[in-house]
CSV table of C-alpha atoms in Angstrom, one decimal:
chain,number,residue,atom,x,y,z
A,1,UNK,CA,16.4,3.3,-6.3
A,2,UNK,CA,13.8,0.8,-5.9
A,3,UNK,CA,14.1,-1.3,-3.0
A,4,UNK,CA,11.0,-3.6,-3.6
A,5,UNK,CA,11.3,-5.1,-6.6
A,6,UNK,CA,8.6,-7.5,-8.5
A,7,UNK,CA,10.6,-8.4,-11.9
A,8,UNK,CA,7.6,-10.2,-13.2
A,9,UNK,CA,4.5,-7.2,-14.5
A,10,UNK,CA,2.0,-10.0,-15.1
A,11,UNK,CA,1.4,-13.8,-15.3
A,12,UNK,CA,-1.2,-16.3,-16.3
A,13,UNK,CA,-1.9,-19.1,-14.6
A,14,UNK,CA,-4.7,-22.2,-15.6
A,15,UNK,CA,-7.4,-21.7,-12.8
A,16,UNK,CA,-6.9,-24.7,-10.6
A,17,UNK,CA,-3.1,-24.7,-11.1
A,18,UNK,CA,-0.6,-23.1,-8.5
A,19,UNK,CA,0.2,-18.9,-9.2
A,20,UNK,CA,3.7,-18.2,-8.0
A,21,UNK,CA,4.2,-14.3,-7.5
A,22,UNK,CA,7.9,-13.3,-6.5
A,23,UNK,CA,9.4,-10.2,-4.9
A,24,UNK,CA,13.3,-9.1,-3.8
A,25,UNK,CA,13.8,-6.8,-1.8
A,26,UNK,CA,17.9,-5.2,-1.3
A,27,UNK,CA,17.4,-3.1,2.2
A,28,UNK,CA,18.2,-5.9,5.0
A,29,UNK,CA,16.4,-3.7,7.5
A,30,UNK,CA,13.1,-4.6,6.6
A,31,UNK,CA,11.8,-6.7,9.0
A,32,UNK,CA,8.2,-7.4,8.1
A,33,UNK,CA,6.7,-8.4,4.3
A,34,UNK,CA,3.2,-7.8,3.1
A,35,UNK,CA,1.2,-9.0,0.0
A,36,UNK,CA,-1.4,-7.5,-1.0
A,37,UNK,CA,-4.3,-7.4,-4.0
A,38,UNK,CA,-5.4,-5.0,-5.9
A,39,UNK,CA,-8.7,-4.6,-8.2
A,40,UNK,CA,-9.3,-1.9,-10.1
A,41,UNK,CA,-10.7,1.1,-8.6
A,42,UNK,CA,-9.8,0.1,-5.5
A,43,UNK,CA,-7.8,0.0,-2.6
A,44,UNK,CA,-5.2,-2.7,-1.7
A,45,UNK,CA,-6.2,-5.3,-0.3
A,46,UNK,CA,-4.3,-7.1,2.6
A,47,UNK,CA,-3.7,-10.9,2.2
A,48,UNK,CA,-1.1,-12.2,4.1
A,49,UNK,CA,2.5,-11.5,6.0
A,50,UNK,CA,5.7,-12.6,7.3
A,51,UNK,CA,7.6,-11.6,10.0
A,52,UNK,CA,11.5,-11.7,9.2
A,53,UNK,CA,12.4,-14.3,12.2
A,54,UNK,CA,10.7,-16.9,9.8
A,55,UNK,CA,10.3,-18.3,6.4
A,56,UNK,CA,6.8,-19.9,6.1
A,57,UNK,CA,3.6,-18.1,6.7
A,58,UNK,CA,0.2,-19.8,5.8
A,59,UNK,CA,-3.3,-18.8,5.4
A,60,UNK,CA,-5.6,-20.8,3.4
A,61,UNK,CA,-4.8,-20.8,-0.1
A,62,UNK,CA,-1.8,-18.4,0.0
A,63,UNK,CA,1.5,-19.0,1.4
A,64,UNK,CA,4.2,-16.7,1.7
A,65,UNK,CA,8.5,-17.6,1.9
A,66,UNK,CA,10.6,-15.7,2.5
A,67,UNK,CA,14.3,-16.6,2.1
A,68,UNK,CA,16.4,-13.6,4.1
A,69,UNK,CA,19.9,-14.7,2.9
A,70,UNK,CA,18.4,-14.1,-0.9
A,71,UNK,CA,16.8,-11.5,-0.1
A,72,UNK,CA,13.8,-12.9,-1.7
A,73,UNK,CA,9.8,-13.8,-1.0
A,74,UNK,CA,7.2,-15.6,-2.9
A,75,UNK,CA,3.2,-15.7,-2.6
A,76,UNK,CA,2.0,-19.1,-3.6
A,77,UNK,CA,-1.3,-19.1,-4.4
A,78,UNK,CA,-3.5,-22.9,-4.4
A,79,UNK,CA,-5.3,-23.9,-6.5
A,80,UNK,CA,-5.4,-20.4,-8.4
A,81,UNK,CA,-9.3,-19.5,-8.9
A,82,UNK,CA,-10.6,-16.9,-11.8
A,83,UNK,CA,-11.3,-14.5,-8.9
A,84,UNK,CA,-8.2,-14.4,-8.1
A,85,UNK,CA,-7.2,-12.2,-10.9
A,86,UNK,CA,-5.7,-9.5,-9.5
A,87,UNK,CA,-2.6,-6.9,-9.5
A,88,UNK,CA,-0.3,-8.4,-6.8
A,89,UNK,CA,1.5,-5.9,-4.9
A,90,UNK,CA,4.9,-6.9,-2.6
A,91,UNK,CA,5.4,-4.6,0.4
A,92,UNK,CA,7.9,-4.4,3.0
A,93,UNK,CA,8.5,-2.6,6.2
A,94,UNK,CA,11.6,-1.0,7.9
A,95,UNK,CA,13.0,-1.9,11.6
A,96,UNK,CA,12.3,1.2,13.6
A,97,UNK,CA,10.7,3.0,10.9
A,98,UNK,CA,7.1,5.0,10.7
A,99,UNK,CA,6.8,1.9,9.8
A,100,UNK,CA,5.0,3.1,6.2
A,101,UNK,CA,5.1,0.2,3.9
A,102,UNK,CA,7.7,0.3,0.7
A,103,UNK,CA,5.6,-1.4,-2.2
A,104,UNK,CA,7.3,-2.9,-5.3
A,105,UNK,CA,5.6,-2.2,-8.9
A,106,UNK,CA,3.0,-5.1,-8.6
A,107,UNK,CA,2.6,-8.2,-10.9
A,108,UNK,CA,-0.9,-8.5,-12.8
A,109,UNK,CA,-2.5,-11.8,-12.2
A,110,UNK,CA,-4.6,-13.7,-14.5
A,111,UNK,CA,-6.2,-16.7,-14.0
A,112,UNK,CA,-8.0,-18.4,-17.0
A,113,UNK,CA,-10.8,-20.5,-16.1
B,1,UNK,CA,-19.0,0.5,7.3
B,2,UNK,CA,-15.8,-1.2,8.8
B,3,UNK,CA,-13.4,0.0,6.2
B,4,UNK,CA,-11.4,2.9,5.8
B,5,UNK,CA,-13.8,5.1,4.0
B,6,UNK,CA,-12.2,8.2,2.2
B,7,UNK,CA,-14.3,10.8,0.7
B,8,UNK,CA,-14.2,12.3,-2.0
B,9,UNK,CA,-13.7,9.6,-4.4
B,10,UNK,CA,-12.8,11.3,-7.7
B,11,UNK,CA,-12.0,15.4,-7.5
B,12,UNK,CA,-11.5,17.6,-10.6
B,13,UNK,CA,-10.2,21.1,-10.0
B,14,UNK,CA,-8.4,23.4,-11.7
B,15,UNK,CA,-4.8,24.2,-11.3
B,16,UNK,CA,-4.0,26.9,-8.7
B,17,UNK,CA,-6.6,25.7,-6.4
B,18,UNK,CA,-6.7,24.0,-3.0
B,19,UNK,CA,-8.1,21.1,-2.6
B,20,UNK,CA,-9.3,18.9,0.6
B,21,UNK,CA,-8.8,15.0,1.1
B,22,UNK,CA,-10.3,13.2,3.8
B,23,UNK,CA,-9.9,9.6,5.4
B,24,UNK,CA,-11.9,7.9,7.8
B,25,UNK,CA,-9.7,5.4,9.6
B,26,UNK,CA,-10.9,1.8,11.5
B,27,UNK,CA,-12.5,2.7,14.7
B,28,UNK,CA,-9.6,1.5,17.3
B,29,UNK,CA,-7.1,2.1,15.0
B,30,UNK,CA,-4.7,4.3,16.2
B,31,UNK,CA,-1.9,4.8,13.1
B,32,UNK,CA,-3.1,6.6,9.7
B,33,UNK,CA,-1.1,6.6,6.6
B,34,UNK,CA,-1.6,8.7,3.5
B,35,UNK,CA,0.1,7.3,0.2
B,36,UNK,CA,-0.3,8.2,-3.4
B,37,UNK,CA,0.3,6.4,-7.0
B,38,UNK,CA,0.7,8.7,-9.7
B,39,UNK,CA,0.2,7.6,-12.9
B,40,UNK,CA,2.4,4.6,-14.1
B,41,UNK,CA,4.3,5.0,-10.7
B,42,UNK,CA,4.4,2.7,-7.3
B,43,UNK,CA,2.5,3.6,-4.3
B,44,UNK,CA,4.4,6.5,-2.4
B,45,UNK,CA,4.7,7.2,1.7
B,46,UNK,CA,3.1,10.5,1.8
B,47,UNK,CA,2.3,10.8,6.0
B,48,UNK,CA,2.2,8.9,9.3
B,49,UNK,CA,-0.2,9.5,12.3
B,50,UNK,CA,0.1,7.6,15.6
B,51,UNK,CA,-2.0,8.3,18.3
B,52,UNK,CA,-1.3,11.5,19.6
B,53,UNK,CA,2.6,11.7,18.5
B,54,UNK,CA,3.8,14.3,15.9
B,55,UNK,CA,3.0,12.9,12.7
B,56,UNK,CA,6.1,11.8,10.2
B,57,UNK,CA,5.8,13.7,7.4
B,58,UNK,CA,9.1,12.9,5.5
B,59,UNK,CA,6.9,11.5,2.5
B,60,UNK,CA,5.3,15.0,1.7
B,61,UNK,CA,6.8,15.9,-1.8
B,62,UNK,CA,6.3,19.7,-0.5
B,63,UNK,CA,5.3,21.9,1.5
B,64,UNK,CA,1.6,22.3,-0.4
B,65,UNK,CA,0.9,19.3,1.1
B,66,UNK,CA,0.1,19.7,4.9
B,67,UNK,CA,-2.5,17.0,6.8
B,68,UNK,CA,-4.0,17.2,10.1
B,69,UNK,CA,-5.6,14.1,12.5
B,70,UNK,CA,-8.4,15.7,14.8
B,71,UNK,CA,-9.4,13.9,17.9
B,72,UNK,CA,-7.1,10.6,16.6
B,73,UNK,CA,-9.7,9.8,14.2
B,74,UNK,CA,-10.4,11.6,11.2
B,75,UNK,CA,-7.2,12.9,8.8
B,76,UNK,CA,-7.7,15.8,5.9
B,77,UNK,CA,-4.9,16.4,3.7
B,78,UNK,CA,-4.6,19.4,2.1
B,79,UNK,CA,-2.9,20.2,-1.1
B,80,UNK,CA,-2.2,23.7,-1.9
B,81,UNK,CA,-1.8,25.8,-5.4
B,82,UNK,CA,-2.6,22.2,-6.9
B,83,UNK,CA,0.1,21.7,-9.9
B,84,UNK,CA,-0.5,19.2,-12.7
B,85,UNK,CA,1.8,16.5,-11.4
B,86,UNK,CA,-0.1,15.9,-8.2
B,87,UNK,CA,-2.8,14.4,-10.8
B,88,UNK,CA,-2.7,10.8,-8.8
B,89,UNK,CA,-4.7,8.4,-6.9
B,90,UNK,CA,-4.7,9.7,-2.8
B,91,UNK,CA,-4.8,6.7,-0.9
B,92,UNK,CA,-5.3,6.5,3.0
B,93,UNK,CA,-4.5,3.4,5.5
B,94,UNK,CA,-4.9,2.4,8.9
B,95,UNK,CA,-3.6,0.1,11.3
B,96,UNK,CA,-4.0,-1.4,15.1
B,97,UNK,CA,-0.3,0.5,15.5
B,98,UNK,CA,2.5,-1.9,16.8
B,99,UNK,CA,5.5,-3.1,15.1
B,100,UNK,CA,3.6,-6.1,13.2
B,101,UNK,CA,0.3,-4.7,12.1
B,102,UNK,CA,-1.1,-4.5,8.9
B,103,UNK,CA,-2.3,-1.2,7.2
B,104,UNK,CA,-5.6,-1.4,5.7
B,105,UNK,CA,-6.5,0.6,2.2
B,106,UNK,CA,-9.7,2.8,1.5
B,107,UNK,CA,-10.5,3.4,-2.0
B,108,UNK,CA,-8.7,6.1,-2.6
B,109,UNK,CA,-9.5,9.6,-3.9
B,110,UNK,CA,-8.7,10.1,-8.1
B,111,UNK,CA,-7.6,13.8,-8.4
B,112,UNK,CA,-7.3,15.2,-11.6
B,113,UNK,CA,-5.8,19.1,-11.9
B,114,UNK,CA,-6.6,20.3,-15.1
């Protein structure tokens, strides 16, 4: 039963255009989202987060939503660069937890220059 | 180096035999995770180290797998009588600890049981 869920296993995006990456998620006790990138070979990388008591979280080019009554979160990501090619991976923590992260599948970025 | 640095970072061995995995967290960092993605699979909880509490090691898919945290820093996990299905990628993470801290990622160890 996956609980993370990215629907979406890759995307292209114009370089210079804005790179949507979406997640759901269906346990309501998570209470803090990740995002983070991947390159081959190595580790995740962490990008950006989100507490659950809001919605909007920005840092630089990247902006995560999350909607909590959807059950939903996206990673905006602008203007999308070539180095930004990437798998995506959606993560998700539970309320009183270990607090070990719950990753979805990832979505494979690619931005053409 | 500032990162998690996890050593060694590709392994072949041969089935039946025991092999050692080891993880240098943040310095400061007081929580250590131990994931794994298998091959065409999601990134799975393996173990979870905080300070000096037992560790949470509901993740272990059996008990081959044991890991240890000396002195809060350092983390080995062993794998036992390796078996072809724990062929994956062993990755380790650590964070500040809290309820709103992100877990940084080494690079992972690639074992490969033959």
């Amino acid at each position: 039963d996956q609980q993370v869920k990215q629907n979406s296993p890759s995307l292209s995006v114009q370089e210079g255009r804005i790179s949507i990456l979406n997640c759901d998620y269906t346990n309501s006790m998570f209470d803090y989202f990740l995002w983070y990138k991947k390159y081959p070979a190595e580790g995740p990388t962490f990008l950006i987060s989100i507490s659950s008591i809001k919605d909007k979280n920005e840092d630089g080019r990247f902006t995560v939503f999350l909607n909590k009554s959807a059950k939903h979160l996206s990673l905006h990501i602008v203007p999308s660069q070539p180095g930004d090619s990437a798998v995506y991976f959606c993560a998700a923590i539970r309320s009183g937890s270990a607090r070990q992260l719950t990753f979805g599948s990832g979505t494979q970025l690619t931005v053409l220059p | 180096g500032a990162g998690v640095s996890q050593s060694p970072s590709n392994k072949v061995t041969e089935k039946g035999k025991d092999v050692e995995l080891r993880c240098d967290p943040i310095s400061g960092h007081t929580a250590l995770y131990w994931y794994r993605q298998s091959l065409g699979q999601g990134l799975e909880f393996l173990i979870y180290f905080q300070g000096n509490s037992a560790p949470d090691k509901s993740g272990l898919p059996s008990d081959r797998f044991s890991a240890e945290r000396t002195g809060g820093s350092v983390s080995t996990l062993t794998i036992q009588r390796t078996q072809q299905e724990d062929s994956a990628v062993y990755l380790c993470a650590s964070s500040r600890g809290g309820e709103y801290q992100p877990q940084h990622f080494g690079d992972g160890t690639r074992l490969s049981i033959l």
